[in-house]
Amino acid sequence: VELLNLQRDFENKYNEPSFIDTSVTDTIKKLVMLAGARQTDDDAVRPLLKYDRSTRLALLSDANKVGKTFKVPEKRFWHIKVKALAKSQQWEELKKFGGEKKSPIGYGPFAEACIEQRIAPEIVAPYIERIPSTEERYGLFMKINLWAKAIECAQKLKDRHRLLQVRALCKDPRFEKSVDQILTSGGI
């Protein structure tokens, strides 16, 4: 009943008729995604945001409120919010969220959500850099074709196979040469 009342309030407050009869998770996701909603204008190259800044902040605040009110576990809430921010292309908000405090889910989900949305490597890389596991960083750098970073990780891991994998996939003479130099120097 409490969720239903909140959903009715949200429908009235934001003039969005799609909250009622959704789960707590879907309500949180909907609020976060609405904060990044764009106006539907077929002529616009990059449509403007649908809501002003204060309304967007209220939507995000309401998402947090729903999470707290219904005791959504912190990790689950973070996963929901990260995916919704990425899906609605709220990159600055995602960056801010990732920097609020130490992420209870790590930074792999941030990187994966960005990669899923095919975002530029320079936006994804800072999340990958915050991942403690060199193996995981290597895999994500390979996914976004950041060859120099992948080579660094393979070198730290002292993994000849991974270096050869980068060399085979990159097709860039500079990186091929770099891998060859590492392999011939005998450090691995």
Rosetta silent file (secondary structure, phi, psi, omega in degrees, C-alpha in Angstrom):
SEQUENCE: VELLNLQRDFENKYNEPSFIDTSVTDTIKKLVMLAGARQTDDDAVRPLLKYDRSTRLALLSDANKVGKTFKVPEKRFWHIKVKALAKSQQWEELKKFGGEKKSPIGYGPFAEACIEQRIAPEIVAPYIERIPSTEERYGLFMKINLWAKAIECAQKLKDRHRLLQVRALCKDPRFEKSVDQILTSGGI
SCORE:     score description
SCORE:     0.000 S_00000001
   1 L     0.000  -41.814 -179.482    0.000    0.000    0.000 S_00000001
   2 H   -62.865  -41.283  178.266    2.838    2.386    0.866 S_00000001
   3 H   -63.905  -43.792  179.411    4.515    1.730   -2.493 S_00000001
   4 H   -60.320  -41.496  177.516    1.255    2.270   -4.332 S_00000001
   5 H   -63.915  -43.731  177.329    0.738    5.608   -2.559 S_00000001
   6 H   -61.867  -43.312 -178.932    4.267    6.708   -3.418 S_00000001
   7 H   -62.388  -39.894  176.549    3.757    5.650   -7.046 S_00000001
   8 H   -62.815  -43.945  177.811    0.548    7.697   -7.261 S_00000001
   9 H   -58.101  -43.886 -179.601    2.403   10.675   -5.800 S_00000001
  10 H   -64.836  -39.801  178.834    5.158   10.269   -8.405 S_00000001
  11 H   -62.022  -41.755  178.493    2.635   10.052  -11.230 S_00000001
  12 H   -71.775  -45.050 -176.542    1.032   13.302  -10.093 S_00000001
  13 H   -63.271  -41.669 -174.489    4.300   15.061   -9.231 S_00000001
  14 H  -107.576    1.893  179.795    6.051   14.231  -12.521 S_00000001
  15 L    53.556   44.503  179.462    3.001   13.813  -14.779 S_00000001
  16 L  -123.759  113.732 -173.352    4.218   10.339  -15.759 S_00000001
  17 L   -84.172   24.708 -172.210    1.515    7.649  -15.866 S_00000001
  18 L  -120.790   23.651  179.936    3.748    4.589  -15.658 S_00000001
  19 L   -92.203  -38.369 -172.022    4.597    4.069  -11.995 S_00000001
  20 L   -59.945  139.733  178.887    1.553    2.252  -10.631 S_00000001
  21 L    65.780   28.215  172.267    1.818   -1.512  -10.241 S_00000001
  22 L  -108.572  160.340 -179.400    5.565   -1.646  -10.767 S_00000001
  23 L   -72.820  170.829  175.959    8.024   -3.250   -8.375 S_00000001
  24 H   -59.892  -45.979  179.914   10.277   -1.314   -6.005 S_00000001
  25 H   -58.807  -47.240 -179.432   13.198   -2.025   -8.356 S_00000001
  26 H   -66.913  -32.522  177.300   11.285   -0.797  -11.408 S_00000001
  27 H   -65.866  -45.652  177.913   10.133    2.310   -9.539 S_00000001
  28 H   -60.483  -48.988 -178.985   13.726    3.196   -8.640 S_00000001
  29 H   -58.422  -45.653 -179.225   14.870    2.512  -12.206 S_00000001
  30 H   -61.162  -44.385  179.647   12.028    4.593  -13.673 S_00000001
  31 H   -61.813  -45.759 -179.653   12.808    7.574  -11.400 S_00000001
  32 H   -64.294  -44.603 -178.348   16.515    7.492  -12.270 S_00000001
  33 H   -67.708  -34.329  177.028   15.862    7.115  -15.991 S_00000001
  34 H   -62.405  -32.443  179.133   13.312    9.942  -16.009 S_00000001
  35 H   -61.296  -24.147  178.727   16.021   12.241  -14.652 S_00000001
  36 L  -108.507    9.680 -177.949   17.825   11.710  -17.965 S_00000001
  37 L   -61.861  142.838 -179.956   14.764   11.652  -20.209 S_00000001
  38 E  -106.763  153.066  175.050   15.025   13.633  -23.427 S_00000001
  39 L   -69.515  146.141  177.572   12.354   15.615  -25.216 S_00000001
  40 L   -91.579  101.534  179.566   10.975   13.891  -28.256 S_00000001
  41 L  -135.753  108.159 -175.338   11.849   16.214  -31.112 S_00000001
  42 L   -62.425  -24.190 -177.311   12.491   14.530  -34.428 S_00000001
  43 L   -86.314  -17.818 -175.474   14.418   17.538  -35.753 S_00000001
  44 L   -75.032  134.045  175.577   16.846   17.813  -32.859 S_00000001
  45 L   -68.971  -47.946  175.664   20.328   16.396  -33.377 S_00000001
  46 L  -129.856   98.446 -175.803   20.688   15.958  -29.611 S_00000001
  47 L   -56.767  146.406  179.008   17.317   16.428  -27.921 S_00000001
  48 L   -71.679  157.670  175.994   17.178   18.574  -24.818 S_00000001
  49 E   -64.199  145.065 -176.895   16.557   17.096  -21.409 S_00000001
  50 L   -72.032  -34.255 -175.127   12.875   16.793  -20.608 S_00000001
  51 L  -116.034  153.459  176.309   13.165   18.158  -17.058 S_00000001
  52 L   -74.913  171.980 -174.937   14.961   21.112  -15.513 S_00000001
  53 H   -58.130  -44.762 -176.669   17.835   20.604  -13.075 S_00000001
  54 H   -65.763  -36.390  177.930   15.749   20.852   -9.892 S_00000001
  55 H   -69.159  -40.369  177.773   13.236   18.278  -11.184 S_00000001
  56 H   -61.959  -42.050  177.691   16.066   15.929  -12.207 S_00000001
  57 H   -65.027  -37.987  178.110   17.575   16.238   -8.730 S_00000001
  58 H   -64.870  -40.225  177.899   14.136   15.592   -7.178 S_00000001
  59 H   -60.877  -45.837  179.745   13.750   12.438   -9.309 S_00000001
  60 H   -66.513  -37.617  177.131   17.125   11.127   -8.145 S_00000001
  61 H   -65.022  -41.345  177.526   16.303   12.050   -4.560 S_00000001
  62 H   -64.601  -35.854  176.493   12.984   10.208   -4.816 S_00000001
  63 H   -61.872  -43.936  177.788   14.811    7.140   -6.160 S_00000001
  64 H   -62.530  -40.989 -179.641   17.064    7.226   -3.071 S_00000001
  65 H   -62.053  -43.502  178.706   14.002    7.682   -0.855 S_00000001
  66 H   -61.660  -43.835  179.192   12.281    4.616   -2.351 S_00000001
  67 H   -58.865  -44.129 -179.777   15.449    2.583   -1.781 S_00000001
  68 H   -71.241  -45.305 -177.624   15.633    3.620    1.871 S_00000001
  69 H   -58.512  -40.428 -176.464   11.890    3.360    2.559 S_00000001
  70 L  -102.308   17.711  173.751   11.701   -0.199    1.265 S_00000001
  71 L    49.339   47.080  175.602   15.082   -1.225    2.676 S_00000001
  72 L   -68.550  126.639  178.822   16.600   -2.134   -0.674 S_00000001
  73 L   -54.182  141.729 -174.567   20.026   -3.653    0.088 S_00000001
  74 H   -53.636  -45.977 -178.512   22.782   -1.163   -0.672 S_00000001
  75 H   -62.818  -43.074  179.493   24.497   -3.346   -3.285 S_00000001
  76 H   -63.038  -43.094  178.755   21.248   -4.003   -5.120 S_00000001
  77 H   -59.651  -44.646 -179.971   20.388   -0.287   -5.068 S_00000001
  78 H   -61.914  -43.174  178.113   23.799    0.597   -6.491 S_00000001
  79 H   -60.482  -45.237 -179.785   23.443   -1.950   -9.301 S_00000001
  80 H   -59.969  -48.926 -174.953   19.988   -0.600  -10.206 S_00000001
  81 H   -67.467  -41.832  179.139   21.135    3.015  -10.171 S_00000001
  82 H   -60.233  -47.997 -179.294   24.357    2.403  -12.122 S_00000001
  83 H   -63.520  -41.595 -178.552   22.518    0.531  -14.885 S_00000001
  84 H   -68.698  -39.888  178.174   19.724    3.123  -15.062 S_00000001
  85 H   -63.423  -43.297 -179.923   22.146    6.072  -15.164 S_00000001
  86 H   -67.313  -45.479 -178.002   24.130    4.442  -17.971 S_00000001
  87 H   -62.188  -32.707  179.023   21.063    3.382  -19.930 S_00000001
  88 L   -93.855    9.394  174.082   19.700    6.940  -19.761 S_00000001
  89 L    57.260   42.030  176.777   23.152    8.310  -20.668 S_00000001
  90 L   -96.549   71.443 -171.203   23.581   10.427  -17.550 S_00000001
  91 H   -66.423  -40.347  178.938   27.383   10.256  -17.651 S_00000001
  92 H   -66.088  -40.542  179.048   28.079   13.202  -15.341 S_00000001
  93 H   -66.618  -38.101  177.554   25.606   11.881  -12.777 S_00000001
  94 H   -63.872  -43.162  178.735   27.177    8.408  -13.021 S_00000001
  95 H   -61.874  -44.189  179.017   30.619    9.911  -12.448 S_00000001
  96 H   -62.709  -45.110  179.951   29.303   11.865   -9.463 S_00000001
  97 H   -61.178  -42.804  179.906   27.581    8.775   -8.046 S_00000001
  98 H   -66.420  -21.254 -179.040   30.775    6.730   -8.415 S_00000001
  99 H  -101.155   -4.218 -177.881   32.711    9.369   -6.502 S_00000001
 100 H   -59.480  -46.602  177.925   30.238    9.928   -3.652 S_00000001
 101 L  -158.533  176.396  179.085   31.785    7.220   -1.526 S_00000001
 102 L   -63.025  127.610 -177.141   33.567    3.921   -2.008 S_00000001
 103 L   -66.879  124.809  177.729   31.347    1.807   -4.227 S_00000001
 104 L   -71.693  -10.522  179.975   29.984   -1.242   -2.384 S_00000001
 105 L  -109.570    4.545 -175.740   29.796   -3.061   -5.737 S_00000001
 106 L    77.482 -170.969 -177.042   33.235   -2.066   -6.984 S_00000001
 107 L  -111.581   -1.591  174.478   33.773   -0.271  -10.271 S_00000001
 108 H   -58.847  -46.169  178.791   33.424   -3.210  -12.646 S_00000001
 109 H   -62.646  -31.144  176.050   29.638   -2.675  -12.918 S_00000001
 110 H   -64.884  -49.286 -179.171   30.240    1.009  -13.762 S_00000001
 111 H   -62.438  -45.895 -179.095   32.649    0.032  -16.542 S_00000001
 112 H   -61.306  -41.485  179.577   30.391   -2.765  -17.817 S_00000001
 113 H   -63.343  -39.981  178.010   27.348   -0.457  -17.901 S_00000001
 114 H   -67.520  -43.133  179.943   29.306    2.115  -19.927 S_00000001
 115 H   -62.130  -41.810  179.060   30.671   -0.527  -22.285 S_00000001
 116 H   -58.806  -32.569 -179.908   27.156   -1.893  -22.800 S_00000001
 117 L   -89.726    5.714  177.953   26.081    1.593  -23.910 S_00000001
 118 L    57.319   48.071 -179.516   29.069    1.799  -26.293 S_00000001
 119 L   -85.911  153.764 -178.247   30.535    4.839  -24.619 S_00000001
 120 L   -55.534  139.285 -179.171   33.914    6.298  -25.561 S_00000001
 121 H   -53.094  -33.132 -178.034   36.885    4.517  -23.936 S_00000001
 122 H   -68.576  -20.188  175.400   38.044    7.714  -22.238 S_00000001
 123 H   -83.529  -34.693 -177.621   34.800    7.775  -20.212 S_00000001
 124 H   -77.527  -37.938 -172.417   35.068    4.083  -19.300 S_00000001
 125 H   -52.685  -43.036 -179.464   38.795    3.997  -18.476 S_00000001
 126 H   -60.510  -32.395  176.334   38.627    5.835  -15.118 S_00000001
 127 H   -69.094  -42.398  179.801   36.210    3.212  -13.771 S_00000001
 128 H   -62.216  -40.810 -178.857   38.464    0.399  -14.996 S_00000001
 129 H   -60.443  -25.551 -177.586   41.489    2.030  -13.357 S_00000001
 130 L   -86.196   -1.257  179.659   39.715    1.826   -9.977 S_00000001
 131 L   -83.599  125.098 -176.624   39.311   -1.959  -10.183 S_00000001
 132 L   -69.743  -29.873 -176.448   41.882   -3.677   -7.946 S_00000001
 133 L   -77.830  118.529  179.352   42.098   -6.923   -9.959 S_00000001
 134 H   -64.217  -37.074  178.833   44.677   -6.678  -12.737 S_00000001
 135 H   -61.550  -43.780  179.971   43.050   -9.629  -14.524 S_00000001
 136 H   -66.493  -42.317  177.916   39.678   -7.865  -14.548 S_00000001
 137 H   -59.706  -44.487  179.243   41.246   -4.584  -15.702 S_00000001
 138 H   -55.029  -50.333 -178.140   43.021   -6.460  -18.514 S_00000001
 139 H   -60.356  -41.161 -179.535   39.758   -7.990  -19.736 S_00000001
 140 H   -72.276  -38.740  176.286   37.909   -4.686  -19.704 S_00000001
 141 H   -63.022  -36.600  177.052   40.734   -2.807  -21.439 S_00000001
 142 H   -64.668  -39.960 -179.393   40.669   -5.495  -24.127 S_00000001
 143 H   -60.383  -34.640 -176.300   36.898   -5.027  -24.520 S_00000001
 144 L  -103.754   10.895  175.814   37.331   -1.313  -25.260 S_00000001
 145 L    60.969   35.159  172.126   40.507   -1.698  -27.337 S_00000001
 146 L   -92.077   83.619 -169.585   42.754    0.288  -25.012 S_00000001
 147 H   -64.833  -41.829 -178.199   45.788   -1.678  -26.118 S_00000001
 148 H   -60.865  -42.878  179.457   48.466    0.227  -24.179 S_00000001
 149 H   -67.897  -39.074  177.878   46.587   -0.302  -20.911 S_00000001
 150 H   -63.705  -39.907  177.472   45.964   -3.972  -21.753 S_00000001
 151 H   -62.671  -44.155  177.572   49.692   -4.413  -22.439 S_00000001
 152 H   -55.852  -46.685 -178.857   50.503   -2.794  -19.065 S_00000001
 153 H   -64.160  -45.283 -179.840   48.179   -5.230  -17.298 S_00000001
 154 H   -61.827  -37.715  178.923   49.555   -8.257  -19.146 S_00000001
 155 H   -66.977  -43.081  177.470   53.076   -7.130  -18.279 S_00000001
 156 H   -61.450  -36.370  179.931   52.166   -6.738  -14.578 S_00000001
 157 L   -78.992   -8.108 -175.784   50.679  -10.209  -14.676 S_00000001
 158 L    51.930   49.441 -173.321   53.833  -11.488  -16.405 S_00000001
 159 L  -115.627  101.023 -179.393   51.528  -13.251  -18.837 S_00000001
 160 H   -59.855  -43.120 -178.769   53.045  -14.060  -22.210 S_00000001
 161 H   -59.040  -43.952 -179.968   49.750  -15.448  -23.551 S_00000001
 162 H   -66.229  -38.558  176.629   47.906  -12.196  -22.789 S_00000001
 163 H   -61.436  -44.419  178.872   50.638  -10.148  -24.455 S_00000001
 164 H   -65.074  -33.930  177.868   50.362  -12.314  -27.553 S_00000001
 165 H   -64.265  -44.427  177.469   46.586  -11.951  -27.420 S_00000001
 166 H   -61.281  -46.377 -178.271   46.888   -8.133  -27.468 S_00000001
 167 H   -58.366  -41.928 -177.423   49.396   -8.346  -30.306 S_00000001
 168 H   -70.204  -34.031 -174.942   47.078  -10.579  -32.344 S_00000001
 169 H   -90.075  -27.947 -170.784   43.986   -8.440  -31.849 S_00000001
 170 H   -75.233  -34.211  179.287   45.302   -4.886  -32.028 S_00000001
 171 L    54.797   29.773  177.902   46.633   -4.852  -35.609 S_00000001
 172 L  -118.806  119.092 -176.097   48.558   -1.682  -34.800 S_00000001
 173 H   -54.618  -34.386  179.962   52.284   -1.792  -35.611 S_00000001
 174 H   -62.176  -44.880 -178.242   53.165    0.433  -32.633 S_00000001
 175 H   -75.996  -33.749  175.608   51.595   -1.952  -30.133 S_00000001
 176 H   -61.180  -42.707  178.936   52.863   -5.030  -31.954 S_00000001
 177 H   -64.744  -41.947  179.309   56.367   -3.601  -31.679 S_00000001
 178 H   -60.365  -45.391  178.992   55.844   -2.795  -28.010 S_00000001
 179 H   -63.574  -44.050  179.458   54.743   -6.379  -27.280 S_00000001
 180 H   -58.874  -42.346  179.908   57.698   -7.768  -29.276 S_00000001
 181 H   -63.679  -41.967  179.040   60.125   -5.613  -27.265 S_00000001
 182 H   -63.014  -44.948 -177.671   58.647   -6.798  -23.971 S_00000001
 183 H   -67.598  -38.415 -178.315   58.809  -10.436  -25.047 S_00000001
 184 H   -79.256  -19.817  179.700   62.386  -10.231  -26.374 S_00000001
 185 L   -72.205  -13.351  176.754   63.650   -8.332  -23.338 S_00000001
 186 L    82.260    5.835 -179.823   63.144  -11.506  -21.327 S_00000001
 187 L   -72.409  -14.139 -179.597   61.100   -9.833  -18.619 S_00000001
 188 L  -130.627    0.000    0.000   58.305  -12.323  -19.195 S_00000001
